[in-house]
Amino acid sequence: MQKVYARPAWCMNCHLCEVNCIIAHSRSRDLFRAYKRENLRGTARVIVEERLPLSVAVQCRHCDDPICVAGCISGAMVKDPATGIVYCQEDKCVGCWTCVAGCPYGAIRPGEKNGRPVPLKCDLCRETGEPACVAGCPNRALVWEERGAGA
Amino acid sequence: MNYVLIGNSVAAVNAVAGIREYDREGSITIVSAEKYYAYGRPLISYWLEGRVRDGNMPYRPEDFYTRYNVHVLLGRRAVKLDAEIREVCLDDGQKLPYDRLLIATGGHPFVPPIAGLTPDNYFTFINYDDARRLEAVAAPGREAVILGAGPTGLKAMESLVQRGVQVTLVELADRIWAPALDQEAAFLVASFLQDKDVGLYCNDTLVNVEGMAGGRLGLQLHSGREITADILVVAIGVRPNIELLEGLPAVTFNRGIVVGPDLSTGLPGVYAAGDVVAGNPPLLPHAAIQGKIAGRNMAGAQETYQPLPPYNALGFLGLHIISMGDSAAGGEEYAILKEVDPSARTYRKLVLKENRLAGALCINKIDRTGLYRRLLEEGTDVTPFRDEGFRPDFGLLSLPEEVWRQRLAE
């Protein structure tokens, strides 16, 4: 399947992927409103890890047999059989965080939206096309591509 | 191919998906003792406190059974298995022939013999009907005693507290959830519960139940302590439902059904998955993974179930605990790394054995704990990065370069 791959050699630690992720998952799709009105600072679904000068963006790998899906007690977390995208049906999530304990990449964080639990994880911007982190990466340190089976 | 699945919970539902990956044509029949389509069992506590409604209980979308072409018999029990002619008898006399059979019958609450205990003066807490029975009586101001302060008892406690019930936990061990929590962690959790006005008696158990005026119960504890309550919940453990295979040759038991690496039972065409399997921690992820693999193998695949170390996320009244492996371990063969902040009620502990992660326990600071789980599962030597374990930015880059590069490429 087509996934986002990080190319750490090209990452300059600008964190724009996180910002663009937050905007893409906001109601307003606007940076100012997302941060100041919707209070979404810190809710990125991609995490830029730093060991300067090294930095790299980490996000869900959309596993073939995702342990977050296997462990989900409510059936909220699913893998779309057609696209392979692993995503959470947020209205079904109860915030037990078994997915957080399961994810082998640490790519799911416990979050909250309007008083409801939300697992903060990459959904490859499944409703909009090209993932916002890739679209906004100024140095192609993130690429969205098909690398074949097992990749 | 004709598949019959006994049980309709997480293991069986995942087995259906596993079968259909390899066999789109075969007939699948599910025999469900409960009269509900599959629901996530751990949701019953959320339902009881009103955070999940009936409409969100189903584990899979409404069209799951039709989409996967599954025939479901609700409210039916399998009572006899004839492995010679490959046939299952149900409680209504119906006979189901099979080519492949899955035993995914789960477990039932263990209720020890206690003087005065009768089926109508106590509750258990593992299925939807248990929650419905409790809902009818769990009114604000009532008092409940829960026998057992493990995950089931603690979740029952949470939902009752949220309904305004005054709860007291009675635990035989010297602390809350002893298999997962060490003394220090259990003390932290106990002080949290004290703040929430939840009673807790450890090193104690129930020895006598007596009916009193007004439907209340007089409860006598082993210590001699006497307490009264409106509601008694027994939550001290589950036992595998193995009745269907008992007495059959070629099947071995060790509490649960002993299975081979492919999850077969020793009887031709018969597989088992989930809480009914021997040595399986009664945990949902493990049941789901086993169910999927058993289903695939029933349909002709040759997959091996690699035993997955136990891991669990348990939250109640705003406290979150993630435990994995031997999280309560102590003793000389272990090295313990710990970071505790009692005032913030955060606790993180890594248990190392021979430089490998043997367990981890995190309370209220649970970000990225799955990274620990993978190190535990894969038995990685943590020597090169053991000092990184509690760094606030612990992540893939904490691991050796060849490891993180590989993981990013997955």
mmCIF file of C-alpha atoms in Angstrom, chain A residues 2-94:
data_model
loop_
_atom_site.group_PDB
_atom_site.id
_atom_site.type_symbol
_atom_site.label_atom_id
_atom_site.label_comp_id
_atom_site.label_asym_id
_atom_site.label_seq_id
_atom_site.Cartn_x
_atom_site.Cartn_y
_atom_site.Cartn_z
ATOM 1 C CA GLN A 2 0.960 3.624 -0.377
ATOM 2 C CA LYS A 3 2.459 4.828 2.912
ATOM 3 C CA VAL A 4 4.417 7.769 4.245
ATOM 4 C CA TYR A 5 8.132 7.074 4.540
ATOM 5 C CA ALA A 6 10.564 9.289 6.397
ATOM 6 C CA ARG A 7 13.922 10.226 4.907
ATOM 7 C CA PRO A 8 15.858 11.427 7.951
ATOM 8 C CA ALA A 9 18.804 12.705 5.902
ATOM 9 C CA TRP A 10 16.488 15.361 4.451
ATOM 10 C CA CYS A 11 14.672 16.278 7.659
ATOM 11 C CA MET A 12 15.619 19.721 8.985
ATOM 12 C CA ASN A 13 13.580 19.520 12.180
ATOM 13 C CA CYS A 14 11.138 22.261 11.164
ATOM 14 C CA HIS A 15 8.111 20.395 12.628
ATOM 15 C CA LEU A 16 5.937 21.660 9.768
ATOM 16 C CA CYS A 17 4.591 18.106 9.345
ATOM 17 C CA GLU A 18 3.153 18.324 12.848
ATOM 18 C CA VAL A 19 1.614 21.728 12.158
ATOM 19 C CA ASN A 20 0.108 20.614 8.863
ATOM 20 C CA CYS A 21 -1.216 17.447 10.496
ATOM 21 C CA ILE A 22 -3.004 19.486 13.135
ATOM 22 C CA ILE A 23 -4.540 21.775 10.525
ATOM 23 C CA ALA A 24 -5.658 18.810 8.417
ATOM 24 C CA HIS A 25 -7.392 17.292 11.453
ATOM 25 C CA SER A 26 -9.033 20.519 12.588
ATOM 26 C CA ARG A 27 -12.577 21.584 11.944
ATOM 27 C CA SER A 28 -11.550 24.951 10.533
ATOM 28 C CA ARG A 29 -8.584 23.780 8.439
ATOM 29 C CA ASP A 30 -6.963 27.030 9.487
ATOM 30 C CA LEU A 31 -3.759 27.323 11.516
ATOM 31 C CA PHE A 32 -4.776 30.274 13.650
ATOM 32 C CA ARG A 33 -8.214 28.885 14.456
ATOM 33 C CA ALA A 34 -6.903 25.358 15.030
ATOM 34 C CA TYR A 35 -4.431 26.595 17.640
ATOM 35 C CA LYS A 36 -6.305 29.484 19.219
ATOM 36 C CA ARG A 37 -9.961 28.508 18.920
ATOM 37 C CA GLU A 38 -10.016 24.723 18.699
ATOM 38 C CA ASN A 39 -7.177 24.314 21.158
ATOM 39 C CA LEU A 40 -5.442 21.661 19.066
ATOM 40 C CA ARG A 41 -1.826 22.519 19.870
ATOM 41 C CA GLY A 42 0.067 19.308 20.663
ATOM 42 C CA THR A 43 -2.401 16.993 18.937
ATOM 43 C CA ALA A 44 -0.280 16.068 15.906
ATOM 44 C CA ARG A 45 -0.560 12.501 14.723
ATOM 45 C CA VAL A 46 3.044 12.507 13.554
ATOM 46 C CA ILE A 47 5.888 12.892 16.044
ATOM 47 C CA VAL A 48 9.185 14.539 15.134
ATOM 48 C CA GLU A 49 11.892 12.821 17.161
ATOM 49 C CA GLU A 50 15.101 14.721 17.742
ATOM 50 C CA ARG A 51 18.661 13.689 18.497
ATOM 51 C CA LEU A 52 20.164 16.766 16.928
ATOM 52 C CA PRO A 53 21.498 17.127 14.330
ATOM 53 C CA LEU A 54 19.390 14.065 13.560
ATOM 54 C CA SER A 55 15.626 14.359 13.396
ATOM 55 C CA VAL A 56 12.898 12.212 11.911
ATOM 56 C CA ALA A 57 9.095 12.165 11.692
ATOM 57 C CA VAL A 58 7.502 8.985 13.072
ATOM 58 C CA GLN A 59 3.959 7.919 12.319
ATOM 59 C CA CYS A 60 1.687 4.872 12.007
ATOM 60 C CA ARG A 61 3.054 2.180 9.684
ATOM 61 C CA HIS A 62 -0.429 0.837 8.864
ATOM 62 C CA CYS A 63 0.711 -2.703 9.726
ATOM 63 C CA ASP A 64 -0.584 -5.747 7.836
ATOM 64 C CA ASP A 65 -1.818 -7.320 11.081
ATOM 65 C CA PRO A 66 -2.155 -4.233 13.287
ATOM 66 C CA ILE A 67 -1.956 -4.977 16.994
ATOM 67 C CA CYS A 68 -3.901 -1.770 17.740
ATOM 68 C CA VAL A 69 -6.836 -3.223 15.817
ATOM 69 C CA ALA A 70 -6.480 -6.643 17.475
ATOM 70 C CA GLY A 71 -6.385 -5.025 20.906
ATOM 71 C CA CYS A 72 -9.217 -2.535 20.461
ATOM 72 C CA ILE A 73 -11.890 -3.402 23.009
ATOM 73 C CA SER A 74 -14.699 -1.476 21.321
ATOM 74 C CA GLY A 75 -14.027 -2.280 17.685
ATOM 75 C CA ALA A 76 -13.303 1.417 17.045
ATOM 76 C CA MET A 77 -9.877 0.844 15.517
ATOM 77 C CA VAL A 78 -10.088 -0.759 12.094
ATOM 78 C CA LYS A 79 -7.988 -1.468 9.033
ATOM 79 C CA ASP A 80 -9.815 -0.507 5.849
ATOM 80 C CA PRO A 81 -9.683 -3.673 3.732
ATOM 81 C CA ALA A 82 -9.732 -1.660 0.513
ATOM 82 C CA THR A 83 -7.019 0.929 1.252
ATOM 83 C CA GLY A 84 -5.074 -0.725 4.083
ATOM 84 C CA ILE A 85 -5.396 2.447 6.151
ATOM 85 C CA VAL A 86 -5.621 1.872 9.906
ATOM 86 C CA TYR A 87 -7.871 4.444 11.520
ATOM 87 C CA CYS A 88 -10.099 4.987 14.525
ATOM 88 C CA GLN A 89 -13.864 5.461 14.367
ATOM 89 C CA GLU A 90 -13.667 8.089 17.042
ATOM 90 C CA ASP A 91 -17.310 7.946 18.134
ATOM 91 C CA LYS A 92 -16.752 4.343 19.239
ATOM 92 C CA CYS A 93 -13.499 4.925 21.174
ATOM 93 C CA VAL A 94 -13.753 4.672 24.973
#
